[in-house]
PDB file of C-alpha atoms in Angstrom:
ATOM      1  CA  MET B   1       1.572  22.895  -2.737  1.00  0.00           C
ATOM      2  CA  ALA B   2       4.746  20.863  -2.416  1.00  0.00           C
ATOM      3  CA  SER B   3       6.263  19.865  -5.470  1.00  0.00           C
ATOM      4  CA  ILE B   4       8.099  16.830  -5.845  1.00  0.00           C
ATOM      5  CA  SER B   5      10.469  18.437  -8.595  1.00  0.00           C
ATOM      6  CA  ARG B   6      12.029  20.357  -5.625  1.00  0.00           C
ATOM      7  CA  LEU B   7      13.067  16.939  -3.995  1.00  0.00           C
ATOM      8  CA  TRP B   8      15.281  16.272  -7.063  1.00  0.00           C
ATOM      9  CA  ALA B   9      16.710  19.833  -6.680  1.00  0.00           C
ATOM     10  CA  GLU B  10      17.515  19.368  -3.015  1.00  0.00           C
ATOM     11  CA  LEU B  11      18.717  15.683  -3.104  1.00  0.00           C
ATOM     12  CA  PRO B  12      22.157  16.883  -3.700  1.00  0.00           C
ATOM     13  CA  ARG B  13      22.490  18.920  -0.580  1.00  0.00           C
ATOM     14  CA  ILE B  14      20.508  16.510   1.289  1.00  0.00           C
ATOM     15  CA  SER B  15      22.689  13.589   0.456  1.00  0.00           C
ATOM     16  CA  PRO B  16      25.416  13.444  -2.371  1.00  0.00           C
ATOM     17  CA  GLU B  17      25.513   9.905  -2.417  1.00  0.00           C
ATOM     18  CA  LEU B  18      21.600   9.355  -2.584  1.00  0.00           C
ATOM     19  CA  ALA B  19      21.734  11.994  -5.204  1.00  0.00           C
ATOM     20  CA  ALA B  20      24.435   9.718  -7.230  1.00  0.00           C
ATOM     21  CA  ALA B  21      22.435   6.553  -6.750  1.00  0.00           C
ATOM     22  CA  ASP B  22      19.404   8.741  -8.396  1.00  0.00           C
ATOM     23  CA  SER B  23      21.402  10.281 -11.029  1.00  0.00           C
ATOM     24  CA  ALA B  24      22.840   6.779 -11.900  1.00  0.00           C
ATOM     25  CA  ALA B  25      19.156   4.953 -11.948  1.00  0.00           C
ATOM     26  CA  VAL B  26      17.847   7.852 -14.253  1.00  0.00           C
ATOM     27  CA  ASP B  27      20.907   7.063 -16.658  1.00  0.00           C
ATOM     28  CA  ASP B  28      20.138   3.661 -16.780  1.00  0.00           C
ATOM     29  CA  TRP B  29      16.611   4.285 -17.496  1.00  0.00           C
ATOM     30  CA  HIS B  30      17.504   6.320 -20.286  1.00  0.00           C
ATOM     31  CA  ALA B  31      20.034   3.905 -21.699  1.00  0.00           C
ATOM     32  CA  ASP B  32      17.526   1.238 -21.435  1.00  0.00           C
ATOM     33  CA  GLY B  33      14.935   3.563 -23.441  1.00  0.00           C
ATOM     34  CA  ALA B  34      17.602   4.069 -26.148  1.00  0.00           C
ATOM     35  CA  ASP B  35      18.399   0.634 -26.532  1.00  0.00           C
ATOM     36  CA  SER B  36      14.514  -0.396 -27.109  1.00  0.00           C
ATOM     37  CA  THR B  37      13.872   2.631 -29.487  1.00  0.00           C
ATOM     38  CA  SER B  38      12.773   1.827 -32.871  1.00  0.00           C
ATOM     39  CA  GLU B  39      15.307   1.710 -35.600  1.00  0.00           C
ATOM     40  CA  ASP B  40      13.738   4.755 -37.342  1.00  0.00           C
ATOM     41  CA  GLY B  41      14.045   6.923 -34.061  1.00  0.00           C
ATOM     42  CA  ALA B  42      10.617   8.181 -34.653  1.00  0.00           C
ATOM     43  CA  GLU B  43       9.658   7.299 -30.880  1.00  0.00           C
ATOM     44  CA  GLU B  44      11.216   9.654 -28.235  1.00  0.00           C
ATOM     45  CA  GLU B  45      11.656   7.932 -24.954  1.00  0.00           C
ATOM     46  CA  ASP B  46       9.766   8.739 -22.219  1.00  0.00           C
ATOM     47  CA  ASP B  47      10.770  10.649 -18.902  1.00  0.00           C
ATOM     48  CA  TYR B  48      11.763   8.344 -16.287  1.00  0.00           C
ATOM     49  CA  PRO B  49       8.388   7.634 -14.443  1.00  0.00           C
ATOM     50  CA  VAL B  50       8.225   9.300 -10.979  1.00  0.00           C
ATOM     51  CA  LEU B  51       6.530   6.188  -9.606  1.00  0.00           C
ATOM     52  CA  LEU B  52       9.821   4.079 -10.413  1.00  0.00           C
ATOM     53  CA  ARG B  53      12.222   7.107  -9.593  1.00  0.00           C
ATOM     54  CA  LEU B  54      10.790   6.980  -6.076  1.00  0.00           C
ATOM     55  CA  ALA B  55      10.853   3.554  -5.800  1.00  0.00           C
ATOM     56  CA  ALA B  56      14.427   3.156  -6.887  1.00  0.00           C
ATOM     57  CA  LEU B  57      15.488   6.086  -4.248  1.00  0.00           C
ATOM     58  CA  GLY B  58      13.585   4.204  -1.536  1.00  0.00           C
ATOM     59  CA  SER B  59      15.663   1.031  -2.282  1.00  0.00           C
ATOM     60  CA  SER B  60      18.701   3.501  -2.433  1.00  0.00           C
ATOM     61  CA  PHE B  61      17.903   4.975   0.926  1.00  0.00           C
ATOM     62  CA  ALA B  62      17.156   1.608   2.707  1.00  0.00           C
ATOM     63  CA  ALA B  63      20.526   0.508   1.716  1.00  0.00           C
ATOM     64  CA  ARG B  64      22.356   3.531   2.571  1.00  0.00           C
ATOM     65  CA  VAL B  65      20.221   4.746   5.836  1.00  0.00           C
ATOM     66  CA  ASN B  66      23.182   3.707   8.422  1.00  0.00           C
ATOM     67  CA  ARG B  67      25.705   5.973   6.429  1.00  0.00           C
ATOM     68  CA  MET B  68      23.223   9.177   6.627  1.00  0.00           C
ATOM     69  CA  SER B  69      23.152  11.517   9.488  1.00  0.00           C
ATOM     70  CA  ALA B  70      19.736  12.006  11.392  1.00  0.00           C
ATOM     71  CA  ARG B  71      19.710  15.506   9.790  1.00  0.00           C
ATOM     72  CA  GLN B  72      19.718  14.259   6.338  1.00  0.00           C
ATOM     73  CA  ARG B  73      17.398  11.705   6.957  1.00  0.00           C
ATOM     74  CA  GLU B  74      14.815  14.155   8.641  1.00  0.00           C
ATOM     75  CA  GLN B  75      15.352  16.423   5.619  1.00  0.00           C
ATOM     76  CA  LEU B  76      14.599  13.947   3.039  1.00  0.00           C
ATOM     77  CA  LEU B  77      11.818  12.222   4.966  1.00  0.00           C
ATOM     78  CA  GLY B  78      10.156  15.483   5.690  1.00  0.00           C
ATOM     79  CA  ARG B  79      10.200  16.679   1.974  1.00  0.00           C
ATOM     80  CA  LEU B  80       8.440  13.315   0.991  1.00  0.00           C
ATOM     81  CA  ASP B  81       6.004  13.769   3.723  1.00  0.00           C
ATOM     82  CA  GLU B  82       5.090  17.202   2.509  1.00  0.00           C
ATOM     83  CA  VAL B  83       4.528  15.537  -0.716  1.00  0.00           C
ATOM     84  CA  LEU B  84       2.274  12.951   0.655  1.00  0.00           C
ATOM     85  CA  LEU B  85       0.255  15.724   2.374  1.00  0.00           C
ATOM     86  CA  SER B  86      -0.087  18.363  -0.159  1.00  0.00           C
ATOM     87  CA  GLY B  87       1.564  17.178  -3.471  1.00  0.00           C
ATOM     88  CA  ALA B  88      -0.516  16.489  -6.692  1.00  0.00           C
ATOM     89  CA  GLU B  89      -2.170  12.974  -6.956  1.00  0.00           C
ATOM     90  CA  ASN B  90       0.564  11.312  -9.064  1.00  0.00           C
ATOM     91  CA  GLU B  91       3.198  12.711  -6.703  1.00  0.00           C
ATOM     92  CA  ARG B  92       1.061  11.608  -3.813  1.00  0.00           C
ATOM     93  CA  ASN B  93       0.684   7.989  -5.282  1.00  0.00           C
ATOM     94  CA  ALA B  94       4.557   7.897  -6.108  1.00  0.00           C
ATOM     95  CA  VAL B  95       5.755   8.926  -2.621  1.00  0.00           C
ATOM     96  CA  ALA B  96       3.124   5.910  -1.245  1.00  0.00           C
ATOM     97  CA  THR B  97       3.785   3.098  -3.709  1.00  0.00           C
ATOM     98  CA  GLY B  98       6.985   4.003  -4.762  1.00  0.00           C
ATOM     99  CA  PHE B  99       9.216   5.212  -1.858  1.00  0.00           C
ATOM    100  CA  LEU B 100       7.199   3.932   1.482  1.00  0.00           C
ATOM    101  CA  GLU B 101       6.396   0.316  -0.316  1.00  0.00           C
ATOM    102  CA  ALA B 102      10.016   0.124  -1.136  1.00  0.00           C
ATOM    103  CA  LEU B 103      11.017   0.862   2.159  1.00  0.00           C
ATOM    104  CA  VAL B 104       8.272  -1.859   3.406  1.00  0.00           C
ATOM    105  CA  GLY B 105       9.664  -4.368   1.082  1.00  0.00           C
ATOM    106  CA  ALA B 106      13.244  -3.998   2.157  1.00  0.00           C
ATOM    107  CA  TYR B 107      11.960  -4.489   5.723  1.00  0.00           C
ATOM    108  CA  ASP B 108      10.094  -7.334   4.604  1.00  0.00           C
ATOM    109  CA  ARG B 109      13.092  -9.145   3.141  1.00  0.00           C
ATOM    110  CA  GLY B 110      15.028  -8.192   6.126  1.00  0.00           C
ATOM    111  CA  VAL B 111      17.815  -6.117   4.505  1.00  0.00           C
ATOM    112  CA  PHE B 112      16.298  -2.980   6.420  1.00  0.00           C
ATOM    113  CA  ASP B 113      15.296  -2.120   9.922  1.00  0.00           C
ATOM    114  CA  LEU B 114      12.527   0.275   9.577  1.00  0.00           C
ATOM    115  CA  ALA B 115      12.066   0.286  13.378  1.00  0.00           C
ATOM    116  CA  THR B 116      15.402   2.681  13.262  1.00  0.00           C
ATOM    117  CA  ILE B 117      13.701   5.268  11.318  1.00  0.00           C
ATOM    118  CA  TRP B 118      10.098   5.167  12.153  1.00  0.00           C
ATOM    119  CA  ASN B 119       9.715   7.939  14.562  1.00  0.00           C
ATOM    120  CA  GLU B 120      11.841   9.968  11.944  1.00  0.00           C
ATOM    121  CA  LEU B 121       8.913   9.346   9.074  1.00  0.00           C
ATOM    122  CA  GLY B 122       6.511  12.060   9.008  1.00  0.00           C
ATOM    123  CA  ALA B 123       3.071  11.281  10.252  1.00  0.00           C
ATOM    124  CA  GLU B 124       1.250  11.019   6.680  1.00  0.00           C
ATOM    125  CA  SER B 125       4.176   8.320   6.001  1.00  0.00           C
ATOM    126  CA  ARG B 126       3.821   6.508   9.123  1.00  0.00           C
ATOM    127  CA  HIS B 127       0.191   6.504   8.333  1.00  0.00           C
ATOM    128  CA  TYR B 128       0.077   5.115   5.107  1.00  0.00           C
ATOM    129  CA  ILE B 129       2.262   2.263   5.953  1.00  0.00           C
ATOM    130  CA  LYS B 130      -0.181   1.226   9.080  1.00  0.00           C
ATOM    131  CA  LEU B 131      -2.992   1.186   6.421  1.00  0.00           C
ATOM    132  CA  TRP B 132      -0.729  -0.668   4.092  1.00  0.00           C
ATOM    133  CA  ASN B 133      -0.125  -3.110   6.827  1.00  0.00           C
ATOM    134  CA  THR B 134      -3.985  -3.385   7.499  1.00  0.00           C
ATOM    135  CA  ARG B 135      -4.651  -3.781   3.876  1.00  0.00           C
ATOM    136  CA  THR B 136      -2.290  -6.896   3.564  1.00  0.00           C
ATOM    137  CA  ALA B 137      -3.172  -8.469   6.971  1.00  0.00           C
ATOM    138  CA  ALA B 138       0.737  -8.243   7.660  1.00  0.00           C
ATOM    139  CA  ALA B 139       1.849  -8.793  11.221  1.00  0.00           C
ATOM    140  CA  VAL B 140       2.292  -5.279  12.784  1.00  0.00           C
ATOM    141  CA  PRO B 141       5.335  -4.855  15.251  1.00  0.00           C
ATOM    142  CA  TYR B 142       4.529  -3.085  18.509  1.00  0.00           C
ATOM    143  CA  TRP B 143       6.684   0.041  17.749  1.00  0.00           C
ATOM    144  CA  MET B 144       4.481   0.953  14.638  1.00  0.00           C
ATOM    145  CA  THR B 145       2.039   2.081  17.361  1.00  0.00           C
ATOM    146  CA  PHE B 146       4.301   2.885  20.594  1.00  0.00           C
ATOM    147  CA  ARG B 147       7.725   4.511  20.945  1.00  0.00           C
ATOM    148  CA  GLU B 148       8.413   1.581  23.772  1.00  0.00           C
ATOM    149  CA  SER B 149       7.282  -1.807  24.328  1.00  0.00           C
ATOM    150  CA  PRO B 150       3.613  -2.050  25.268  1.00  0.00           C
ATOM    151  CA  GLU B 151       3.022  -1.436  28.947  1.00  0.00           C
ATOM    152  CA  GLU B 152       1.930  -4.722  30.507  1.00  0.00           C
ATOM    153  CA  GLN B 153      -1.820  -4.235  31.708  1.00  0.00           C
ATOM    154  CA  PRO B 154      -3.475  -5.579  34.591  1.00  0.00           C
ATOM    155  CA  ALA B 155      -6.590  -7.964  34.757  1.00  0.00           C
ATOM    156  CA  GLY B 156      -9.698  -5.711  33.831  1.00  0.00           C
ATOM    157  CA  ALA B 157      -7.761  -3.498  31.843  1.00  0.00           C
ATOM    158  CA  ALA B 158     -10.464  -3.714  29.128  1.00  0.00           C
ATOM    159  CA  VAL B 159     -13.126  -1.909  31.123  1.00  0.00           C
ATOM    160  CA  THR B 160     -10.876   0.254  32.860  1.00  0.00           C
ATOM    161  CA  LEU B 161      -9.079   1.755  30.029  1.00  0.00           C
ATOM    162  CA  LEU B 162     -12.194   2.054  27.939  1.00  0.00           C
ATOM    163  CA  ARG B 163     -14.308   3.554  30.695  1.00  0.00           C
ATOM    164  CA  GLU B 164     -11.489   6.206  31.469  1.00  0.00           C
ATOM    165  CA  PRO B 165     -11.422   8.326  28.072  1.00  0.00           C
ATOM    166  CA  CYS B 166     -15.198   8.428  27.306  1.00  0.00           C
ATOM    167  CA  ASP B 167     -17.983   9.502  29.626  1.00  0.00           C
ATOM    168  CA  LEU B 168     -20.508   8.049  27.128  1.00  0.00           C
ATOM    169  CA  LEU B 169     -19.007   4.581  27.737  1.00  0.00           C
ATOM    170  CA  ALA B 170     -18.255   4.958  31.546  1.00  0.00           C
ATOM    171  CA  SER B 171     -22.165   5.943  31.820  1.00  0.00           C
ATOM    172  CA  ALA B 172     -23.304   2.937  29.561  1.00  0.00           C
ATOM    173  CA  ASP B 173     -21.013   0.634  31.857  1.00  0.00           C
ATOM    174  CA  ASP B 174     -22.536   2.238  34.860  1.00  0.00           C
ATOM    175  CA  ARG B 175     -26.097   2.015  34.091  1.00  0.00           C
ATOM    176  CA  LEU B 176     -25.617  -2.022  32.871  1.00  0.00           C
ATOM    177  CA  LEU B 177     -24.354  -2.396  36.764  1.00  0.00           C
ATOM    178  CA  GLY B 178     -26.823  -0.393  38.298  1.00  0.00           C
ATOM    179  CA  THR B 179     -29.503  -2.772  36.629  1.00  0.00           C
ATOM    180  CA  SER B 180     -27.801  -6.023  37.347  1.00  0.00           C
ATOM    181  CA  THR B 181     -28.743  -8.275  40.304  1.00  0.00           C
ATOM    182  CA  GLY B 182     -26.873  -7.373  43.226  1.00  0.00           C
ATOM    183  CA  ALA B 183     -24.963  -4.262  44.249  1.00  0.00           C
ATOM    184  CA  ARG B 184     -21.580  -4.164  42.031  1.00  0.00           C
ATOM    185  CA  ASP B 185     -18.765  -1.682  42.023  1.00  0.00           C
ATOM    186  CA  ALA B 186     -18.402  -0.364  38.779  1.00  0.00           C
ATOM    187  CA  LYS B 187     -14.589  -0.301  38.736  1.00  0.00           C
ATOM    188  CA  ASP B 188     -14.733  -4.155  39.590  1.00  0.00           C
ATOM    189  CA  PRO B 189     -12.741  -5.675  36.857  1.00  0.00           C
ATOM    190  CA  GLY B 190     -13.955  -9.083  37.530  1.00  0.00           C
ATOM    191  CA  TYR B 191     -17.652  -8.661  36.779  1.00  0.00           C
ATOM    192  CA  GLU B 192     -18.787 -10.092  33.609  1.00  0.00           C
ATOM    193  CA  LEU B 193     -15.871  -8.764  31.648  1.00  0.00           C
ATOM    194  CA  GLU B 194     -17.064  -9.592  28.309  1.00  0.00           C
ATOM    195  CA  HIS B 195     -20.420  -8.564  28.657  1.00  0.00           C
ATOM    196  CA  ARG B 196     -19.472  -4.946  29.924  1.00  0.00           C
ATOM    197  CA  VAL B 197     -16.988  -4.862  27.140  1.00  0.00           C
ATOM    198  CA  GLU B 198     -20.020  -5.513  24.640  1.00  0.00           C
ATOM    199  CA  ASN B 199     -22.279  -3.216  26.325  1.00  0.00           C
ATOM    200  CA  MET B 200     -19.744  -0.318  25.870  1.00  0.00           C
ATOM    201  CA  ALA B 201     -19.275  -1.418  22.239  1.00  0.00           C
ATOM    202  CA  SER B 202     -22.759  -1.104  21.513  1.00  0.00           C
ATOM    203  CA  GLU B 203     -22.806   2.257  23.051  1.00  0.00           C
ATOM    204  CA  PHE B 204     -19.813   3.291  21.008  1.00  0.00           C
ATOM    205  CA  VAL B 205     -21.653   2.269  17.801  1.00  0.00           C
ATOM    206  CA  ARG B 206     -24.727   3.889  18.809  1.00  0.00           C
ATOM    207  CA  GLY B 207     -23.120   7.113  19.789  1.00  0.00           C
ATOM    208  CA  PHE B 208     -20.044   7.136  17.562  1.00  0.00           C
ATOM    209  CA  HIS B 209     -20.916  10.654  15.651  1.00  0.00           C
ATOM    210  CA  GLU B 210     -21.869  12.447  19.044  1.00  0.00           C
ATOM    211  CA  ILE B 211     -18.298  11.372  20.126  1.00  0.00           C
ATOM    212  CA  ASP B 212     -15.404  14.037  19.348  1.00  0.00           C
ATOM    213  CA  ARG B 213     -12.531  13.087  17.126  1.00  0.00           C
ATOM    214  CA  SER B 214     -10.098  13.051  20.142  1.00  0.00           C
ATOM    215  CA  THR B 215     -12.081  10.952  22.255  1.00  0.00           C
ATOM    216  CA  ARG B 216     -12.570   8.410  19.654  1.00  0.00           C
ATOM    217  CA  ALA B 217      -8.746   8.222  19.118  1.00  0.00           C
ATOM    218  CA  LYS B 218      -8.335   7.499  22.887  1.00  0.00           C
ATOM    219  CA  VAL B 219     -10.779   4.679  22.677  1.00  0.00           C
ATOM    220  CA  PHE B 220      -8.817   3.320  19.847  1.00  0.00           C
ATOM    221  CA  GLU B 221      -5.683   3.546  21.565  1.00  0.00           C
ATOM    222  CA  ALA B 222      -7.282   2.019  24.493  1.00  0.00           C
ATOM    223  CA  LEU B 223      -8.301  -1.086  22.327  1.00  0.00           C
ATOM    224  CA  GLU B 224      -4.721  -1.156  21.003  1.00  0.00           C
ATOM    225  CA  LYS B 225      -3.079  -1.382  24.501  1.00  0.00           C
ATOM    226  CA  VAL B 226      -5.683  -4.010  25.537  1.00  0.00           C
ATOM    227  CA  VAL B 227      -5.133  -6.232  22.322  1.00  0.00           C
ATOM    228  CA  LEU B 228      -1.126  -5.795  22.907  1.00  0.00           C
ATOM    229  CA  GLY B 229      -0.595  -5.972  26.773  1.00  0.00           C
ATOM    230  CA  ALA B 230      -3.246  -7.187  28.566  1.00  0.00           C
ATOM    231  CA  PRO B 231      -4.192 -10.540  29.841  1.00  0.00           C
ATOM    232  CA  GLU B 232      -5.869 -13.064  27.466  1.00  0.00           C
ATOM    233  CA  ALA B 233      -9.284 -12.589  28.923  1.00  0.00           C
ATOM    234  CA  ASP B 234      -9.174  -8.864  28.533  1.00  0.00           C
ATOM    235  CA  ALA B 235      -7.983  -9.292  24.827  1.00  0.00           C
ATOM    236  CA  THR B 236     -10.411 -12.034  23.791  1.00  0.00           C
ATOM    237  CA  ALA B 237     -13.288  -9.496  25.272  1.00  0.00           C
ATOM    238  CA  VAL B 238     -11.917  -6.791  22.936  1.00  0.00           C
ATOM    239  CA  ARG B 239     -11.410  -9.209  19.915  1.00  0.00           C
ATOM    240  CA  GLU B 240     -14.650 -11.395  20.277  1.00  0.00           C
ATOM    241  CA  ARG B 241     -17.183  -8.301  21.753  1.00  0.00           C
ATOM    242  CA  PHE B 242     -15.904  -4.799  20.884  1.00  0.00           C
ATOM    243  CA  VAL B 243     -14.479  -5.575  17.210  1.00  0.00           C
ATOM    244  CA  PRO B 244     -17.373  -7.570  15.921  1.00  0.00           C
ATOM    245  CA  ALA B 245     -19.342  -4.558  17.205  1.00  0.00           C
ATOM    246  CA  LEU B 246     -17.715  -2.097  15.091  1.00  0.00           C
ATOM    247  CA  VAL B 247     -17.762  -4.578  11.897  1.00  0.00           C
ATOM    248  CA  ALA B 248     -21.644  -5.155  12.510  1.00  0.00           C
ATOM    249  CA  GLY B 249     -22.154  -1.397  12.751  1.00  0.00           C
ATOM    250  CA  CYS B 250     -19.983  -0.823   9.606  1.00  0.00           C
ATOM    251  CA  ARG B 251     -22.002  -3.366   7.656  1.00  0.00           C
ATOM    252  CA  ARG B 252     -25.452  -1.656   8.863  1.00  0.00           C
ATOM    253  CA  GLY B 253     -23.823   1.946   7.616  1.00  0.00           C
ATOM    254  CA  ALA B 254     -24.098   3.274  10.934  1.00  0.00           C
ATOM    255  CA  LEU B 255     -20.390   3.507  10.672  1.00  0.00           C
ATOM    256  CA  HIS B 256     -18.092   4.008   7.909  1.00  0.00           C
ATOM    257  CA  PRO B 257     -15.174   1.623   7.454  1.00  0.00           C
ATOM    258  CA  VAL B 258     -12.523   4.088   6.615  1.00  0.00           C
ATOM    259  CA  LEU B 259     -13.315   6.108   9.578  1.00  0.00           C
ATOM    260  CA  ILE B 260     -12.667   2.689  11.836  1.00  0.00           C
ATOM    261  CA  LEU B 261      -9.754   1.482   9.856  1.00  0.00           C
ATOM    262  CA  SER B 262      -7.761   4.677   9.580  1.00  0.00           C
ATOM    263  CA  GLY B 263      -8.364   5.234  13.384  1.00  0.00           C
ATOM    264  CA  LEU B 264      -7.799   2.009  15.018  1.00  0.00           C
ATOM    265  CA  GLY B 265      -4.371   0.649  15.956  1.00  0.00           C
ATOM    266  CA  PRO B 266      -2.590  -1.490  13.523  1.00  0.00           C
ATOM    267  CA  HIS B 267      -3.026  -4.747  15.771  1.00  0.00           C
ATOM    268  CA  THR B 268      -6.675  -3.910  16.340  1.00  0.00           C
ATOM    269  CA  ALA B 269      -7.487  -3.085  12.719  1.00  0.00           C
ATOM    270  CA  HIS B 270      -5.933  -6.738  11.849  1.00  0.00           C
ATOM    271  CA  CYS B 271      -8.564  -8.167  14.107  1.00  0.00           C
ATOM    272  CA  PHE B 272     -11.370  -6.133  12.446  1.00  0.00           C
ATOM    273  CA  ARG B 273     -10.302  -7.521   9.084  1.00  0.00           C
ATOM    274  CA  LYS B 274      -9.935 -10.945  10.392  1.00  0.00           C
ATOM    275  CA  VAL B 275     -13.595 -10.572  11.773  1.00  0.00           C
ATOM    276  CA  ASP B 276     -14.830  -9.047   8.805  1.00  0.00           C
ATOM    277  CA  GLU B 277     -13.402 -12.140   6.548  1.00  0.00           C
ATOM    278  CA  ALA B 278     -14.789 -14.604   8.892  1.00  0.00           C
ATOM    279  CA  THR B 279     -18.300 -13.453   8.850  1.00  0.00           C
ATOM    280  CA  GLY B 280     -18.560 -11.957   5.587  1.00  0.00           C
TER     281      GLY B 280
END
């Protein structure tokens, strides 16, 4: 199990400057504690809480990130991601609500560009920040989901992208088209876009537990691509047809909200929250 005590031991080697800032923060804490102790000195000062120490480290990192090498950042962020993945509960909470939320706060205040180190963060750290943005309904920049600007999608992308990774959805779309009046090409993006997306959404909810995790992830990625880069008609079909079906599935107990919100891309998750709040 990763231990956060290893971080403090390794910090001087990773970054002497961060280690000095950390040492100063610890000294300030104990100095404040000494000033506030009772006159009889009976109370012993507490150790510097790991949550506050990691919050201070996060602020120090944000302020000094441009003076650190890629190797230094990789070592520090890698150690913290290990703790987030396998540390004790209090350590995981300290990394998440201390260090990572300090980074997000610095980014929100415009004093730190989180995009510059986004792909250097570990997978668990990125996942937590995405969940944090989902909970706070914050606007999420594209680079939190894609390494490059989202590719512009053609008309009908909502249908094409949803059919591609999931045979279950493609079959449902084919059945719908086969029972419709007149012969229709299953790949025609212009045919009743919203109706086709809604039909695939219903099938996704109905067959969710039969769909393997990898395929679910590809469907969630397709939704995110549509919301971010497809024409308005396609994005509207996802926001107003697919996402409400997910919300309804969660309310019926067919889907677990955690499985949905942890799988959806941040922009689609933001839509989910808005629909949930508007219809709750």
